[in-house]
Amino acid sequence: MGRRLSRRELLKNTAAVGAAGAVPAAAWSPLVNAQGADVPASLTADAFQTLEAVVARLIPADANGPGALEAGAASYIDRALGNALADALARYRAGLAALDALAVERTGRAFAALDAAMQDTLLHEIDADSAPNAALTGFVAVVLGHTIEGTFGDPRYGGNRDFIGWNLIGYPGLRLAVAASDQRMSDLPQWTRSSAYELAMFESLDPESEFDDD
Amino acid sequence: MATTRTDVVIVGAGGAGGIIAAELAKAGMQVVALERGPRLNTSDFAGQDELRFFQRQDTRPDVKRQPVTWRRNASERATPLGSLAYGNQAGGGTVHYGAVSWRMHEDDFQARTNTIERYGADAIPSDSSLADWPLRYADLEPFYDQAEYELGVSGKAGNLRGTRIDGGNVFEAPREREYPLPPLLVEQPSLVFDEAARDMGYHPFSTPRAILSQPYNGRAGCSYCGFCQGFGCHMGAKSSILVTKLPEADATGNFELVTGAMVHRVNSDGDRATGVSYWLPDGSDNTVEADLVILAPFIYDNTRLLLLSQTPQFPNGLANSSGHLGKHVMTHLMARLLVKFDDRRMNAYMGPSAQKHSIDDFNADNFDHSGHDFIRGSQISIGTHNLQGGPISVSTINPPPGVPRWGAEYRDFIADAFTRYASMVAQTENLAYADQAIDLDPNVKDAWGLPAPRMTYDWRRPNERARVEFMLQRMEEIGEAMGASQVWRAPLSPGRPGAHHEGGTRMGSDPAESVVNRYGQTWDISNLFVVGSSTFPTMSGFNPTLTIQALAYMTADAIVNRYRGSPGPLV
Ligand SMILES: Cc1cc2nc3c(=O)[nH]c(=O)nc-3n(C[C@H](O)[C@H](O)[C@H](O)COP(=O)(O)OP(=O)(O)OC[C@H]3O[C@@H](n4cnc5c(N)ncnc54)[C@H](O)[C@@H]3O)c2cc1C
């Protein structure tokens, strides 16, 4: 069915990245432990592991390249649950715990310890109209929405690491000005890779500042 | 608690309020505008931050603090809508809108009369309150012209004083002169759409947009960054009220904008409005006394404020002796069709706004409806699937039937489709029905403790369903003609309100059948005006804002040149 960028296209566009010289200087870096693994800020270590396992099934890696887990979507969500998505924290805690409990009940093992096929089976089951537990009703859709944000959003927010999300779908990157010939083209334009907040025009802006009401 | 006095107080400094404020202040009137949100600058917009502006909607109303609830019918309990498509800061919705700027057709102002004449009275559903406007296109033409030239709209005329011009919208109403700016640059989806549409005998054209295709009035032209609809423009090339009318108002010295001001009541004494009351962020309750009160806070608060401001004389809401307040609400039902290509990239994320090129062949009464089981129509455009095309918007692309919403197959779909898809949208006209309405929600309150505006609405009526199905079929034909390898329909919403909410304070020529006259002046209280799409009797198949703005100019003109000299009813 679907198809990723051809090898030729990847090479061509990777070269363009090199030419543009954009190296993502993340303004925010995740907490990592001695092994280089993410340390969660909002969720417990167990819940975070479950979340990582879920995210990895929603937009999985394959032989052609990395997916949402590698893009840092779980760590984006964990961090956002401490600020912009704070309203969803209770939902995540309850949902992840319920999912783990379901996995234990069905298989005797934690969700994160299951193989991909079994994880998919459980996710499909709770994504159906009649989830076995109120905490799981609609939970896949919630995590999916945030996984997309963490995979394809501006890297400034901690996801889309190494522009994995943008590479996956062939998004050419942020450009402040696009030429008439590029607008018309039926091929892929050259890629650039940078966060909006690395562009000179926006670098002084703080994306998480509040707009004052007065 | 403070009380101030002024000539004119305007509630809401958005698409309509900003125009009236500038025009009255320029004429020497003392104007205070009360705006619940902040006043931002173009330098506040990292326009390309899709997470902040598109996903988290930082410049739109916060659905938790300012909920609008919705139910399908009177027996359901309403729940808050998940996102709100209007403004929450100075400049209002024009800060983040797509800036698509249409004039309505001549026929749109007389839909009832024309329908009866051409198809007989039976063609109008018996429960529809389809009505003519109390004005004609020719009355509004000078004000459309003023809006296009003062704000800056890019497009190509298709009808100059009756002469049809190929390449423009040949179905448009006659205009006195060309657009002030040439059309915006064309992108791949529009090139392919245009060719197919022309082959089919249709008349494609570049959608007119209030985005500068060239430098104009000291502002820079668009640089095509692509983050437009849903975003504030970081270079001020979008002709929002923030960069057009508010600076004009400031320059007069007669204008004061109070931000963070949440208006909660229109004060009145018998059949005279005396001013408004508003809360500031510090919790204080303040009053502005004014000779003239103008409401421009978009449709929900136009209705809600009048309902909240009831008096013994007006027990059903201020200026509501007709009983029509809150009724005849309409929204555009968006029928969407996706197309995907194997032989080329569409790059639909390029360029400003979601409605790039359009055809008008199936709008209004531009085609013969004989033998169809619906009246009115829709303009059809090509672009991205939902509002904008940045990488997060990949989530808005409905996969074709059979492809799941997550997992390996989904990943393969988006990896393939993101640069290869485009989407057509038919923005179908919804007829007015009296029971499509806004009132006060008895269960849900906003952050200030006021009852939320509640919509009772379900679009799935026979006329609407038939119109939507007809448009989907036309789009499928165009998609095939475009050479798409795959063409599929997006699912239709289960009754939910669509885009561009209109109605609630309907204008008319009969005080018993409408809330305001053609100038937005309430029939009951001559120093109280209501502006915005809440006054539209019918909605047309076009986005509303240029018509809202032309009407605002007309209202300002009537106030300055007639009302000011002899206050009282203008009609
Ligand atoms: C993403 C998006 C895209 C759009 N694209 C288009 C398009 O391409 N073309 C088009 O024609 N239209 C478009 N629209 C619609 C357009 O934004 C509105 O039609 C237009 O802004 C309406 O003008 P208005 O003055 O009536 O309301 P607004 O511009 O919303 O202004 C109302 C103002 O009143 C303030 N306010 C509300 N209640 C109160 C209160 N109680 N006290 C004080 N202040 C208050 C609000 O904060 C707001 O600033 C779009 C809308 C959205 C959200």
mmCIF file of N, CA and C in Angstrom, chain A residues 88-132:
data_model
loop_
_atom_site.group_PDB
_atom_site.id
_atom_site.type_symbol
_atom_site.label_atom_id
_atom_site.label_comp_id
_atom_site.label_asym_id
_atom_site.label_seq_id
_atom_site.Cartn_x
_atom_site.Cartn_y
_atom_site.Cartn_z
ATOM 1 N N ALA A 88 -4.920 16.934 31.209
ATOM 2 C CA ALA A 88 -5.033 15.532 30.786
ATOM 3 C C ALA A 88 -4.234 14.585 31.674
ATOM 4 N N LEU A 89 -3.516 15.134 32.665
ATOM 5 C CA LEU A 89 -2.619 14.283 33.471
ATOM 6 C C LEU A 89 -3.388 13.149 34.163
ATOM 7 N N ALA A 90 -4.503 13.496 34.782
ATOM 8 C CA ALA A 90 -5.275 12.476 35.506
ATOM 9 C C ALA A 90 -5.748 11.395 34.540
ATOM 10 N N ARG A 91 -6.157 11.831 33.369
ATOM 11 C CA ARG A 91 -6.620 10.918 32.330
ATOM 12 C C ARG A 91 -5.520 9.925 31.939
ATOM 13 N N TYR A 92 -4.316 10.448 31.763
ATOM 14 C CA TYR A 92 -3.188 9.587 31.394
ATOM 15 C C TYR A 92 -2.866 8.611 32.512
ATOM 16 N N ARG A 93 -2.824 9.130 33.746
ATOM 17 C CA ARG A 93 -2.493 8.237 34.860
ATOM 18 C C ARG A 93 -3.471 7.078 34.916
ATOM 19 N N ALA A 94 -4.759 7.425 34.837
ATOM 20 C CA ALA A 94 -5.796 6.395 34.949
ATOM 21 C C ALA A 94 -5.752 5.463 33.743
ATOM 22 N N GLY A 95 -5.609 6.030 32.559
ATOM 23 C CA GLY A 95 -5.636 5.234 31.335
ATOM 24 C C GLY A 95 -4.459 4.268 31.264
ATOM 25 N N LEU A 96 -3.271 4.774 31.576
ATOM 26 C CA LEU A 96 -2.080 3.916 31.478
ATOM 27 C C LEU A 96 -2.137 2.808 32.527
ATOM 28 N N ALA A 97 -2.610 3.158 33.714
ATOM 29 C CA ALA A 97 -2.726 2.136 34.759
ATOM 30 C C ALA A 97 -3.745 1.074 34.353
ATOM 31 N N ALA A 98 -4.854 1.511 33.797
ATOM 32 C CA ALA A 98 -5.906 0.566 33.396
ATOM 33 C C ALA A 98 -5.423 -0.326 32.255
ATOM 34 N N LEU A 99 -4.654 0.235 31.355
ATOM 35 C CA LEU A 99 -4.133 -0.556 30.239
ATOM 36 C C LEU A 99 -3.168 -1.624 30.754
ATOM 37 N N ASP A 100 -2.316 -1.219 31.675
ATOM 38 C CA ASP A 100 -1.387 -2.183 32.256
ATOM 39 C C ASP A 100 -2.136 -3.288 32.999
ATOM 40 N N ALA A 101 -3.136 -2.876 33.738
ATOM 41 C CA ALA A 101 -3.927 -3.858 34.485
ATOM 42 C C ALA A 101 -4.600 -4.831 33.525
ATOM 43 N N LEU A 102 -5.082 -4.323 32.415
ATOM 44 C CA LEU A 102 -5.722 -5.177 31.420
ATOM 45 C C LEU A 102 -4.703 -6.186 30.865
ATOM 46 N N ALA A 103 -3.504 -5.670 30.581
ATOM 47 C CA ALA A 103 -2.456 -6.550 30.041
ATOM 48 C C ALA A 103 -2.127 -7.655 31.037
ATOM 49 N N VAL A 104 -2.016 -7.293 32.308
ATOM 50 C CA VAL A 104 -1.695 -8.287 33.338
ATOM 51 C C VAL A 104 -2.816 -9.312 33.445
ATOM 52 N N GLU A 105 -4.038 -8.804 33.410
ATOM 53 C CA GLU A 105 -5.194 -9.703 33.523
ATOM 54 C C GLU A 105 -5.231 -10.701 32.357
ATOM 55 N N ARG A 106 -4.924 -10.217 31.158
ATOM 56 C CA ARG A 106 -5.010 -11.094 29.980
ATOM 57 C C ARG A 106 -3.800 -12.001 29.824
ATOM 58 N N THR A 107 -2.612 -11.506 30.171
ATOM 59 C CA THR A 107 -1.392 -12.239 29.818
ATOM 60 C C THR A 107 -0.475 -12.500 30.997
ATOM 61 N N GLY A 108 -0.742 -11.839 32.115
ATOM 62 C CA GLY A 108 0.153 -11.994 33.248
ATOM 63 C C GLY A 108 1.386 -11.107 33.158
ATOM 64 N N ARG A 109 1.468 -10.273 32.126
ATOM 65 C CA ARG A 109 2.654 -9.420 31.972
ATOM 66 C C ARG A 109 2.242 -7.968 31.738
ATOM 67 N N ALA A 110 3.158 -7.061 32.054
ATOM 68 C CA ALA A 110 2.899 -5.632 31.836
ATOM 69 C C ALA A 110 2.774 -5.340 30.342
ATOM 70 N N PHE A 111 2.057 -4.305 29.985
ATOM 71 C CA PHE A 111 1.842 -3.969 28.577
ATOM 72 C C PHE A 111 3.166 -3.802 27.846
ATOM 73 N N ALA A 112 4.103 -3.098 28.481
ATOM 74 C CA ALA A 112 5.371 -2.808 27.810
ATOM 75 C C ALA A 112 6.179 -4.074 27.547
ATOM 76 N N ALA A 113 5.887 -5.140 28.290
ATOM 77 C CA ALA A 113 6.664 -6.369 28.128
ATOM 78 C C ALA A 113 6.102 -7.287 27.041
ATOM 79 N N LEU A 114 4.956 -6.912 26.476
ATOM 80 C CA LEU A 114 4.325 -7.784 25.475
ATOM 81 C C LEU A 114 4.950 -7.578 24.101
ATOM 82 N N ASP A 115 4.738 -8.568 23.224
ATOM 83 C CA ASP A 115 5.229 -8.346 21.864
ATOM 84 C C ASP A 115 4.254 -7.439 21.099
ATOM 85 N N ALA A 116 4.736 -6.932 19.983
ATOM 86 C CA ALA A 116 3.975 -5.912 19.249
ATOM 87 C C ALA A 116 2.583 -6.406 18.857
ATOM 88 N N ALA A 117 2.499 -7.669 18.440
ATOM 89 C CA ALA A 117 1.201 -8.179 17.983
ATOM 90 C C ALA A 117 0.196 -8.188 19.142
ATOM 91 N N MET A 118 0.648 -8.605 20.312
ATOM 92 C CA MET A 118 -0.251 -8.633 21.466
ATOM 93 C C MET A 118 -0.615 -7.210 21.896
ATOM 94 N N GLN A 119 0.338 -6.315 21.850
ATOM 95 C CA GLN A 119 0.039 -4.912 22.178
ATOM 96 C C GLN A 119 -1.025 -4.353 21.226
ATOM 97 N N ASP A 120 -0.871 -4.650 19.938
ATOM 98 C CA ASP A 120 -1.869 -4.174 18.965
ATOM 99 C C ASP A 120 -3.247 -4.744 19.267
ATOM 100 N N THR A 121 -3.273 -6.027 19.628
ATOM 101 C CA THR A 121 -4.557 -6.660 19.935
ATOM 102 C C THR A 121 -5.249 -5.926 21.081
ATOM 103 N N LEU A 122 -4.500 -5.639 22.133
ATOM 104 C CA LEU A 122 -5.105 -4.947 23.275
ATOM 105 C C LEU A 122 -5.514 -3.517 22.899
ATOM 106 N N LEU A 123 -4.685 -2.841 22.145
ATOM 107 C CA LEU A 123 -5.030 -1.464 21.748
ATOM 108 C C LEU A 123 -6.284 -1.450 20.877
ATOM 109 N N HIS A 124 -6.398 -2.414 19.969
ATOM 110 C CA HIS A 124 -7.623 -2.493 19.160
ATOM 111 C C HIS A 124 -8.830 -2.750 20.047
ATOM 112 N N GLU A 125 -8.649 -3.606 21.029
ATOM 113 C CA GLU A 125 -9.770 -3.933 21.906
ATOM 114 C C GLU A 125 -10.260 -2.677 22.647
ATOM 115 N N ILE A 126 -9.336 -1.897 23.187
ATOM 116 C CA ILE A 126 -9.802 -0.726 23.946
ATOM 117 C C ILE A 126 -10.203 0.426 23.033
ATOM 118 N N ASP A 127 -9.799 0.370 21.759
ATOM 119 C CA ASP A 127 -10.161 1.429 20.815
ATOM 120 C C ASP A 127 -11.550 1.184 20.236
ATOM 121 N N ALA A 128 -12.113 0.017 20.487
ATOM 122 C CA ALA A 128 -13.466 -0.263 19.997
ATOM 123 C C ALA A 128 -14.468 0.527 20.846
ATOM 124 N N ASP A 129 -15.680 0.547 20.402
ATOM 125 C CA ASP A 129 -16.680 1.376 21.064
ATOM 126 C C ASP A 129 -16.873 1.001 22.531
ATOM 127 N N SER A 130 -16.759 -0.282 22.822
ATOM 128 C CA SER A 130 -17.022 -0.703 24.188
ATOM 129 C C SER A 130 -15.735 -1.099 24.881
ATOM 130 N N ALA A 131 -15.006 -0.100 25.373
ATOM 131 C CA ALA A 131 -13.792 -0.386 26.123
ATOM 132 C C ALA A 131 -14.189 -1.077 27.418
ATOM 133 N N PRO A 132 -13.342 -1.969 27.906
ATOM 134 C CA PRO A 132 -13.697 -2.753 29.093
ATOM 135 C C PRO A 132 -13.655 -1.932 30.386
#
